[in-house]
Amino acid sequence: MKLRLITLLGLLFLIKNTFAQQEFKKINLDSLVLVTPIVDAAKIGDGTANTFDAALSSKISQELFESLKYQLPSVRYKSIRDLETLPQREYIDITHNYLAWTKSKKIKGFVDAPPVLVQNDVEFTLHIAVSGYYGSSVYKGIYANLFVIDNKLRKIIYCDSSRTSTAITNQEAVRKLTLKLVEKYVTFKLNQREQHR
């Protein structure tokens, strides 16, 4: 009886994992367009109030975009100037889709992609949204969100997030955190220079 129960549990686990693997499939570079990342960098002091740093946000966005293009050399990319200088309120509007998606995932639904991220000339859009703090507060850190959009459906089909307690002024930490996320969803090999870092 005990052996039968263990066998049944093992089979259920195997079936569950098989279905999970069928639901998730890594995206190939040739079916993907990378668009300008959005960044919300803010200075935070000892209190809870924070001050949006537009210049730093734009700088990190540009540097991260160049780093991703280097690591994904055969991917198409599109620079969307409006995303590079996005006001904090609009950043929150776009990343709110990430939160909505994670809630709807429980019922196997997809959330509409922000229209600015939909690119009709390619199958999928890869988009990165990074937020974080720097300053004297203990709350500093980096939060990286990844979205994969099915452009035909105009829906977010994958999304994920990762975080670190490093200040957002650390560009290397931003880059590493982002690449770690991308590796989970996109089929690519790190460039040689990256492998030796």
Short mmCIF file of C-alpha atoms in Angstrom, two decimals, residues 6-131:
data_model
loop_
_atom_site.label_atom_id
_atom_site.label_comp_id
_atom_site.label_asym_id
_atom_site.label_seq_id
_atom_site.Cartn_x
_atom_site.Cartn_y
_atom_site.Cartn_z
CA ILE A 6 4.76 6.54 -3.34
CA THR A 7 4.52 5.37 -6.96
CA LEU A 8 1.30 7.36 -7.46
CA LEU A 9 2.85 10.50 -5.97
CA GLY A 10 5.90 10.04 -8.20
CA LEU A 11 3.70 9.74 -11.30
CA LEU A 12 1.70 12.84 -10.35
CA PHE A 13 4.95 14.79 -9.87
CA LEU A 14 6.23 13.61 -13.26
CA ILE A 15 2.96 14.54 -15.02
CA LYS A 16 2.93 17.97 -13.35
CA ASN A 17 6.52 18.68 -14.43
CA THR A 18 5.84 17.47 -17.98
CA PHE A 19 2.92 19.89 -18.34
CA ALA A 20 4.96 22.71 -16.79
CA GLN A 21 7.75 22.11 -19.33
CA GLN A 22 5.25 22.11 -22.19
CA GLU A 23 3.86 25.48 -21.03
CA PHE A 24 7.29 27.11 -20.94
CA LYS A 25 9.55 27.30 -23.98
CA LYS A 26 12.65 29.47 -24.34
CA ILE A 27 12.44 32.16 -27.01
CA ASN A 28 14.90 32.04 -29.94
CA LEU A 29 16.80 35.22 -30.79
CA ASP A 30 15.60 35.27 -34.41
CA SER A 31 11.97 35.68 -33.33
CA LEU A 32 12.68 38.46 -30.86
CA VAL A 33 13.01 42.23 -30.77
CA LEU A 34 14.64 43.96 -27.81
CA VAL A 35 13.26 47.40 -26.99
CA THR A 36 14.74 50.16 -24.86
CA PRO A 37 14.69 49.23 -21.15
CA ILE A 38 12.88 51.55 -18.77
CA VAL A 39 14.55 52.56 -15.52
CA ASP A 40 13.18 54.24 -12.41
CA ALA A 41 16.16 55.30 -10.29
CA ALA A 42 15.45 57.32 -7.16
CA LYS A 43 17.44 58.77 -4.29
CA ILE A 44 16.11 57.85 -0.87
CA GLY A 45 17.18 59.38 2.42
CA ASP A 46 16.63 58.28 6.01
CA GLY A 47 12.90 58.90 5.66
CA THR A 48 10.56 57.03 3.32
CA ALA A 49 10.27 59.77 0.65
CA ASN A 50 12.25 59.30 -2.55
CA THR A 51 13.32 61.65 -5.33
CA PHE A 52 13.17 60.41 -8.94
CA ASP A 53 16.54 60.86 -10.69
CA ALA A 54 15.70 61.37 -14.39
CA ALA A 55 19.33 61.81 -15.51
CA LEU A 56 20.51 58.63 -13.77
CA SER A 57 17.48 56.69 -15.03
CA SER A 58 18.23 57.69 -18.63
CA LYS A 59 21.95 56.87 -18.23
CA ILE A 60 21.27 53.39 -16.81
CA SER A 61 18.69 52.74 -19.54
CA GLN A 62 21.20 53.56 -22.29
CA GLU A 63 24.03 51.53 -20.71
CA LEU A 64 21.79 48.53 -20.06
CA PHE A 65 20.46 48.64 -23.64
CA GLU A 66 24.01 48.62 -25.03
CA SER A 67 24.98 45.73 -22.73
CA LEU A 68 21.96 43.66 -23.79
CA LYS A 69 22.64 44.34 -27.49
CA TYR A 70 26.22 43.15 -26.95
CA GLN A 71 25.09 39.95 -25.21
CA LEU A 72 22.36 39.24 -27.79
CA PRO A 73 24.25 40.16 -30.99
CA SER A 74 21.87 38.52 -33.46
CA VAL A 75 18.67 39.93 -31.96
CA ARG A 76 16.77 42.79 -33.56
CA TYR A 77 16.45 45.85 -31.40
CA LYS A 78 14.44 49.02 -31.46
CA SER A 79 15.32 52.22 -29.68
CA ILE A 80 12.19 53.91 -28.35
CA ARG A 81 13.29 57.34 -27.19
CA ASP A 82 10.15 57.89 -25.10
CA LEU A 83 11.03 54.89 -22.93
CA GLU A 84 14.51 56.22 -22.22
CA THR A 85 13.17 59.38 -20.59
CA LEU A 86 9.95 57.98 -19.17
CA PRO A 87 8.41 59.96 -16.28
CA GLN A 88 8.09 58.00 -13.05
CA ARG A 89 4.27 57.91 -13.24
CA GLU A 90 4.35 56.31 -16.71
CA TYR A 91 6.98 53.81 -15.53
CA ILE A 92 4.59 52.70 -12.79
CA ASP A 93 1.73 52.42 -15.31
CA ILE A 94 3.78 50.01 -17.47
CA THR A 95 5.17 47.93 -14.62
CA HIS A 96 1.70 47.65 -13.11
CA ASN A 97 1.04 45.23 -15.98
CA TYR A 98 3.66 42.95 -14.45
CA LEU A 99 1.78 42.84 -11.15
CA ALA A 100 -1.52 42.26 -12.93
CA TRP A 101 0.02 39.42 -14.94
CA THR A 102 1.32 37.59 -11.89
CA LYS A 103 -2.14 37.73 -10.33
CA SER A 104 -3.87 36.53 -13.49
CA LYS A 105 -1.32 33.71 -13.95
CA LYS A 106 -3.22 31.78 -11.31
CA ILE A 107 -6.17 31.57 -13.68
CA LYS A 108 -3.96 31.01 -16.76
CA GLY A 109 -4.86 34.38 -18.26
CA PHE A 110 -2.62 36.79 -20.14
CA VAL A 111 -2.57 40.53 -19.58
CA ASP A 112 -2.66 43.12 -22.38
CA ALA A 113 0.78 44.46 -23.18
CA PRO A 114 1.39 48.22 -22.96
CA PRO A 115 0.83 49.43 -26.58
CA VAL A 116 4.22 51.19 -26.73
CA LEU A 117 5.95 47.79 -26.30
CA VAL A 118 4.09 45.93 -29.07
CA GLN A 119 6.18 45.59 -32.25
CA ASN A 120 4.13 44.23 -35.18
CA ASP A 121 7.05 43.20 -37.42
CA VAL A 122 8.36 40.40 -35.17
CA GLU A 123 6.88 37.56 -33.12
CA PHE A 124 8.04 38.51 -29.62
CA THR A 125 9.20 41.62 -27.74
CA LEU A 126 11.69 41.37 -24.88
CA HIS A 127 11.41 44.24 -22.45
CA ILE A 128 13.26 45.01 -19.23
CA ALA A 129 12.02 47.36 -16.52
CA VAL A 130 14.39 48.20 -13.66
CA SER A 131 13.71 50.23 -10.56
#
